[in-house]
Coordinates of C-alpha atoms and ligand atoms in Angstrom, one line a residue:
M1 CA -100.3 -38.7 11.0
R2 CA -98.3 -36.1 13.5
I3 CA -98.7 -32.6 13.7
I4 CA -95.5 -31.0 14.5
S5 CA -95.2 -27.0 15.3
S6 CA -91.4 -26.6 16.7
I7 CA -88.7 -26.4 14.3
V8 CA -86.5 -28.3 16.5
E9 CA -88.8 -31.5 16.7
M10 CA -89.5 -31.3 12.6
Q11 CA -85.7 -31.5 12.1
Q12 CA -85.3 -34.2 14.6
Q13 CA -88.2 -36.0 12.6
A14 CA -86.1 -35.2 9.0
D15 CA -83.0 -36.8 10.9
R16 CA -84.7 -40.0 11.7
W17 CA -86.3 -40.4 8.4
R18 CA -83.0 -39.8 6.6
A19 CA -80.9 -42.1 8.8
E20 CA -83.5 -44.9 7.6
G21 CA -82.8 -44.0 4.3
K22 CA -86.5 -42.6 3.3
K23 CA -86.5 -40.0 1.0
I24 CA -88.8 -36.7 1.9
A25 CA -91.2 -34.7 0.2
L26 CA -92.4 -31.1 1.5
V27 CA -95.8 -29.4 0.1
P28 CA -95.8 -25.9 1.2
T29 CA -99.2 -24.5 1.6
M30 CA -100.9 -21.7 3.5
G31 CA -103.9 -24.0 4.4
Y32 CA -107.6 -23.9 4.2
L33 CA -106.8 -26.8 1.5
H34 CA -108.9 -27.5 -1.8
E35 CA -108.4 -30.3 -4.4
G36 CA -105.2 -28.2 -6.1
H37 CA -103.1 -28.6 -2.4
I38 CA -104.5 -32.3 -2.3
S39 CA -103.5 -33.3 -5.9
L40 CA -100.0 -32.0 -5.0
M41 CA -100.1 -34.0 -1.8
R42 CA -101.1 -37.3 -3.8
T43 CA -98.6 -37.2 -6.3
V44 CA -95.7 -36.8 -4.0
R45 CA -97.5 -39.4 -1.7
A46 CA -96.7 -41.9 -5.1
R47 CA -93.6 -41.1 -5.0
T48 CA -91.8 -41.0 -1.8
E49 CA -91.7 -42.4 1.7
A50 CA -92.0 -39.4 3.9
V51 CA -94.6 -36.7 3.0
V52 CA -94.6 -33.4 4.8
A53 CA -97.4 -30.6 4.6
S54 CA -96.6 -27.5 5.8
I55 CA -99.5 -24.9 6.6
F56 CA -98.3 -21.7 7.2
V57 CA -99.9 -18.4 6.6
N58 CA -96.6 -16.6 6.3
P59 CA -97.0 -13.0 7.3
T60 CA -93.8 -11.8 5.1
Q61 CA -95.3 -12.4 1.8
F62 CA -98.3 -10.3 2.5
G63 CA -98.4 -6.6 1.8
P64 CA -99.7 -4.1 4.6
S65 CA -102.9 -3.6 2.9
E66 CA -103.3 -7.3 1.6
D67 CA -105.4 -9.9 3.3
F68 CA -103.2 -11.6 5.9
A69 CA -105.8 -11.0 8.7
S70 CA -108.9 -12.5 6.7
Y71 CA -106.9 -15.3 5.1
P72 CA -109.3 -18.1 5.3
R73 CA -107.8 -20.6 7.9
D74 CA -109.4 -23.8 8.9
F75 CA -106.8 -26.0 10.6
E76 CA -108.7 -29.1 11.7
R77 CA -110.2 -29.5 8.3
D78 CA -107.0 -29.5 6.8
C79 CA -105.7 -31.8 9.1
R80 CA -108.4 -34.3 8.3
L81 CA -107.9 -34.0 4.7
S82 CA -104.4 -34.2 4.8
D83 CA -104.3 -37.4 6.9
E84 CA -107.2 -38.9 4.5
V85 CA -104.3 -38.3 1.3
G86 CA -101.5 -40.1 3.4
V87 CA -99.7 -37.4 4.5
D88 CA -97.0 -38.1 7.4
V89 CA -96.7 -34.9 9.2
I90 CA -98.2 -31.4 9.0
F91 CA -95.7 -28.8 10.0
A92 CA -97.8 -25.9 11.3
P93 CA -95.4 -23.4 13.4
E94 CA -96.4 -20.1 15.1
A95 CA -95.1 -16.9 13.5
G96 CA -93.2 -16.6 16.7
E97 CA -91.3 -19.5 15.8
M98 CA -90.5 -18.9 12.4
Y99 CA -89.8 -15.3 12.9
P100 CA -88.3 -14.8 16.6
S101 CA -87.4 -11.4 17.2
G102 CA -83.5 -10.5 16.0
S103 CA -84.2 -12.4 12.6
Q104 CA -82.7 -10.5 9.9
T105 CA -81.6 -12.5 7.0
H106 CA -83.7 -13.3 3.7
V107 CA -83.4 -14.6 0.4
D108 CA -84.3 -12.1 -2.7
V109 CA -84.3 -13.6 -6.0
M110 CA -83.6 -10.3 -8.2
E111 CA -84.9 -10.9 -12.1
V112 CA -87.8 -13.4 -12.4
T113 CA -89.4 -11.6 -9.2
K114 CA -89.6 -8.0 -11.0
P115 CA -92.4 -8.4 -13.7
L116 CA -96.0 -9.6 -13.3
C117 CA -97.0 -10.0 -9.5
G118 CA -93.7 -8.5 -8.7
K119 CA -94.8 -5.1 -9.7
S120 CA -98.0 -5.2 -7.9
R121 CA -97.1 -7.0 -4.7
P122 CA -93.7 -5.3 -3.7
G123 CA -92.1 -7.6 -1.1
H124 CA -94.0 -10.7 -2.1
F125 CA -91.3 -13.0 -3.5
R126 CA -88.8 -11.8 -0.8
G127 CA -91.0 -13.0 1.7
V128 CA -91.9 -16.3 -0.3
T129 CA -88.4 -17.3 -1.1
T130 CA -87.3 -16.7 2.5
V131 CA -90.0 -18.7 3.8
V132 CA -89.8 -21.5 1.8
A133 CA -85.6 -21.9 2.1
K134 CA -86.4 -21.6 6.0
L135 CA -88.7 -24.6 5.2
F136 CA -86.3 -26.4 3.5
N137 CA -83.9 -26.2 6.3
I138 CA -86.4 -27.2 8.7
V139 CA -88.1 -30.5 6.7
K140 CA -84.9 -31.2 4.9
P141 CA -86.9 -32.8 1.7
H142 CA -85.3 -34.6 -1.2
Q143 CA -88.2 -33.1 -3.2
A144 CA -90.5 -30.4 -3.0
I145 CA -93.7 -29.7 -5.0
F146 CA -95.1 -26.5 -6.3
G147 CA -98.4 -25.7 -8.4
E148 CA -98.0 -23.9 -11.9
K149 CA -101.1 -21.9 -11.0
D150 CA -98.5 -19.9 -9.1
F151 CA -95.9 -19.9 -12.2
Q152 CA -93.9 -16.9 -11.3
Q153 CA -93.5 -18.4 -7.8
L154 CA -92.5 -21.7 -9.2
T155 CA -90.0 -20.3 -11.5
T156 CA -88.4 -18.0 -8.7
I157 CA -88.1 -21.2 -6.2
R158 CA -86.2 -23.0 -9.4
R159 CA -84.0 -20.3 -9.6
M160 CA -83.2 -19.9 -5.8
V161 CA -82.6 -23.6 -5.6
A162 CA -80.1 -23.5 -8.7
D163 CA -78.5 -20.4 -7.5
L164 CA -78.1 -21.4 -4.0
N165 CA -77.3 -25.1 -5.1
M166 CA -80.1 -26.4 -2.5
D167 CA -80.0 -30.4 -3.4
I168 CA -83.7 -30.6 -3.6
E169 CA -85.9 -31.8 -6.8
I170 CA -88.5 -29.1 -7.3
I171 CA -91.8 -30.3 -9.1
G172 CA -94.0 -28.2 -10.8
H173 CA -97.8 -29.6 -11.0
A174 CA -100.3 -28.7 -13.3
I175 CA -103.3 -26.2 -12.3
V176 CA -106.4 -28.0 -10.7
R177 CA -109.4 -26.4 -12.0
E178 CA -113.2 -26.5 -10.6
A179 CA -115.9 -28.4 -13.1
D180 CA -116.3 -25.1 -14.8
D181 CA -112.5 -24.4 -15.0
L182 CA -112.1 -21.5 -12.5
A183 CA -108.7 -22.4 -11.1
M184 CA -109.0 -23.5 -7.8
S185 CA -107.7 -21.2 -4.8
S186 CA -108.2 -21.0 -1.0
R187 CA -109.3 -17.0 -1.9
N188 CA -112.3 -18.0 -4.3
V189 CA -114.1 -18.6 -1.1
Y190 CA -114.1 -14.5 -1.1
L191 CA -116.3 -14.4 -4.6
S192 CA -119.9 -13.7 -4.2
S193 CA -121.9 -15.8 -6.9
E194 CA -122.2 -12.8 -9.3
E195 CA -118.1 -12.5 -9.0
R196 CA -117.8 -16.0 -9.4
K197 CA -119.4 -15.6 -12.8
K198 CA -117.1 -13.0 -13.8
A199 CA -114.1 -14.9 -12.6
L200 CA -115.0 -17.4 -15.3
R201 CA -113.7 -15.0 -17.9
L202 CA -110.0 -15.5 -16.7
N203 CA -110.0 -18.8 -18.1
L204 CA -112.1 -18.2 -20.7
A205 CA -109.3 -15.3 -22.1
L206 CA -106.8 -18.0 -21.8
K207 CA -108.6 -20.3 -23.9
E208 CA -109.6 -17.6 -26.7
A209 CA -105.6 -16.5 -26.7
Q210 CA -104.8 -20.1 -27.3
G211 CA -107.3 -20.3 -30.1
L212 CA -106.0 -17.1 -31.8
V213 CA -102.3 -18.9 -31.7
D214 CA -103.8 -22.2 -33.1
G215 CA -105.6 -19.8 -35.9
G216 CA -102.0 -18.5 -36.9
E217 CA -101.8 -15.1 -34.6
R218 CA -98.2 -14.6 -33.4
Q219 CA -98.2 -11.1 -32.2
S220 CA -98.4 -10.5 -28.6
D221 CA -100.0 -6.9 -28.8
R222 CA -103.0 -8.1 -31.0
I223 CA -103.5 -11.5 -28.5
L224 CA -103.2 -9.4 -25.5
A225 CA -105.6 -6.9 -27.1
R226 CA -108.1 -10.0 -27.7
V227 CA -107.5 -11.0 -24.0
R228 CA -108.6 -7.7 -22.6
E229 CA -111.9 -7.5 -24.4
V230 CA -113.3 -11.0 -23.0
L231 CA -111.8 -10.1 -19.9
Q232 CA -114.4 -7.1 -19.9
P233 CA -112.8 -4.7 -17.6
G234 CA -115.2 -2.2 -15.9
E235 CA -116.3 -1.2 -12.1
D236 CA -115.8 -4.7 -10.6
V237 CA -113.3 -6.4 -12.9
R238 CA -109.9 -4.7 -12.9
I239 CA -106.9 -5.7 -15.0
D240 CA -103.8 -5.9 -12.9
Y241 CA -101.8 -7.3 -15.7
A242 CA -102.2 -9.6 -18.8
Q243 CA -98.7 -10.3 -20.1
L244 CA -97.0 -12.8 -22.5
C245 CA -93.8 -13.8 -21.7
R246 CA -90.8 -16.3 -21.9
P247 CA -91.8 -19.5 -19.4
D248 CA -88.3 -19.5 -18.4
T249 CA -87.2 -15.9 -17.7
L250 CA -90.6 -14.0 -17.8
E251 CA -89.4 -11.7 -20.2
D252 CA -92.1 -9.8 -22.3
V253 CA -92.6 -11.5 -25.8
V254 CA -93.2 -9.4 -28.7
R255 CA -93.9 -12.3 -30.9
I256 CA -94.6 -16.1 -30.2
E257 CA -92.2 -18.6 -31.7
D258 CA -93.1 -22.0 -30.0
C259 CA -94.3 -21.1 -26.9
A260 CA -95.3 -18.3 -24.4
L261 CA -96.8 -18.0 -21.0
L262 CA -99.9 -16.0 -20.9
A263 CA -100.2 -14.5 -17.2
L264 CA -103.1 -12.8 -15.7
A265 CA -103.7 -11.3 -12.8
V266 CA -107.6 -9.7 -12.2
R267 CA -109.2 -8.1 -9.5
V268 CA -112.7 -9.3 -9.3
G269 CA -114.6 -7.0 -6.4
A270 CA -112.1 -7.1 -3.9
T271 CA -110.4 -10.3 -4.8
R272 CA -107.4 -10.7 -6.6
L273 CA -107.3 -13.9 -8.7
I274 CA -104.3 -15.4 -10.5
D275 CA -104.2 -17.8 -13.8
N276 CA -102.1 -18.4 -16.4
R277 CA -101.8 -20.5 -19.5
I278 CA -98.7 -21.8 -21.9
L279 CA -99.8 -20.9 -25.5
T280 CA -98.2 -23.3 -27.6
V281 CA -97.7 -23.2 -31.6
Q282 CA -98.7 -26.3 -33.0
S283 CA -95.9 -27.8 -35.4
S284 CA -97.6 -28.3 -38.8
Ligands
LIG1 P1 -101.3 -22.2 -1.1 O1 -101.6 -22.3 -0.1 O2 -102.4 -20.9 -1.8 O3 -100.1 -21.2 -0.8 O4 -100.7 -22.8 -2.2 C1 -99.8 -24.1 -2.1 C2 -99.3 -24.6 -3.0 O5 -100.7 -25.4 -3.8 C3 -98.8 -23.6 -4.1 O6 -97.5 -24.2 -4.8 C4 -99.7 -23.6 -5.3 O7 -99.1 -23.0 -6.4 C5 -100.4 -25.0 -5.2 N1 -101.8 -24.4 -5.8 C6 -102.7 -23.5 -5.2 N2 -103.8 -23.6 -5.8 C7 -103.6 -24.7 -6.9 C8 -104.4 -25.2 -8.1 N3 -105.6 -24.8 -8.3 N4 -103.6 -25.9 -9.0 C9 -102.6 -26.4 -8.6 N5 -101.6 -26.1 -7.6 C10 -102.1 -25.2 -6.9

C-alpha cells in the first residue's frame, strides 16, 4: 500500500491506473477508522481494481466551536487497518496542500443542506461538498462510497454529482453498528461509560418508531412524540433534532405514506451523535 500526500502525485497515479484500464474507487474518510469505514473499503475492494482511501480531517467542515482540534487521530493504525483490507493507496494531504492561500472557490448544494444538520452546523455541508469535489478531481474515481449513517451527506453528494454532471457512481452503504446497536462513529470514543448507555437510546427510539408504524401509526407528530419520550431528554441528553422527512429531498413528512427517513441528532454529554432509519410501511 502506498501513502501519498501530494495532489500531483495522486493525480499521476490515477492517470496511470486509468491508462491501464483500471476502475478506481474512492473511500473518503476523516480517519480514526472503525469497522464502519473498513466495511466501506471492503465493499469497493470487491468491485474495483484500484482502491483509494482518503484520510483528511477537513477543517472547513467544522464550525468554530466544534471539535476540529480534538478530533481523534491515529494515522499509523489507520494505515495498518487499510493495508489489511487491501487498500492500494492512502491519500492523506496536509491542510495547506488542499487549501493553499488564495483559494476562493467552493461548492454549495442549496436545498437538501438546509434542514437537519444544515440548521445546527452552518457551513458544514459547504465544507463537505467542496472537499469531496476536490477529492474527486484529485483521485479521479469511477466510484465513491459513503455511509448512510451520514444520510444527509450522502443525499447532498448525490445531488452535487447529478447537478454538476460528475461522471462518478455514488454507492451508499448501510449503517454499521456495534454489537449493542450503537451506530459506529469515530466520536464514540468521547463517551464515558454512563454516556454510552444513554447513547443506546437513539437506536431504541428508531426501533420504537418502526414498531409504531408496524402497528398502523402514520402521523409524524405522534411518532416523533414517542421518539422524544424514548430519548428521555434531560441535562446530559439534549435533542438537536428528531425529524421525519422524505429520503430523497429531506423535506418534512406530516403523514407517512410508504416510507420516511427518521433522522436523529442528539447531544449526549458534550458529544453530538447522529443516527437514522428509513421507516417503511409493510404492504399488506
Ligand atoms: P467519517 O470518517 O466520519 O467522515 O466517515 C467516513 C465515511 O464513513 C462516511 O461516508 C461515513 O458515512 C462512513 N461511516 C462512518 N460511520 C459509519 C457507520 N457506522 N456505518 C456506515 N458508514 C459509516
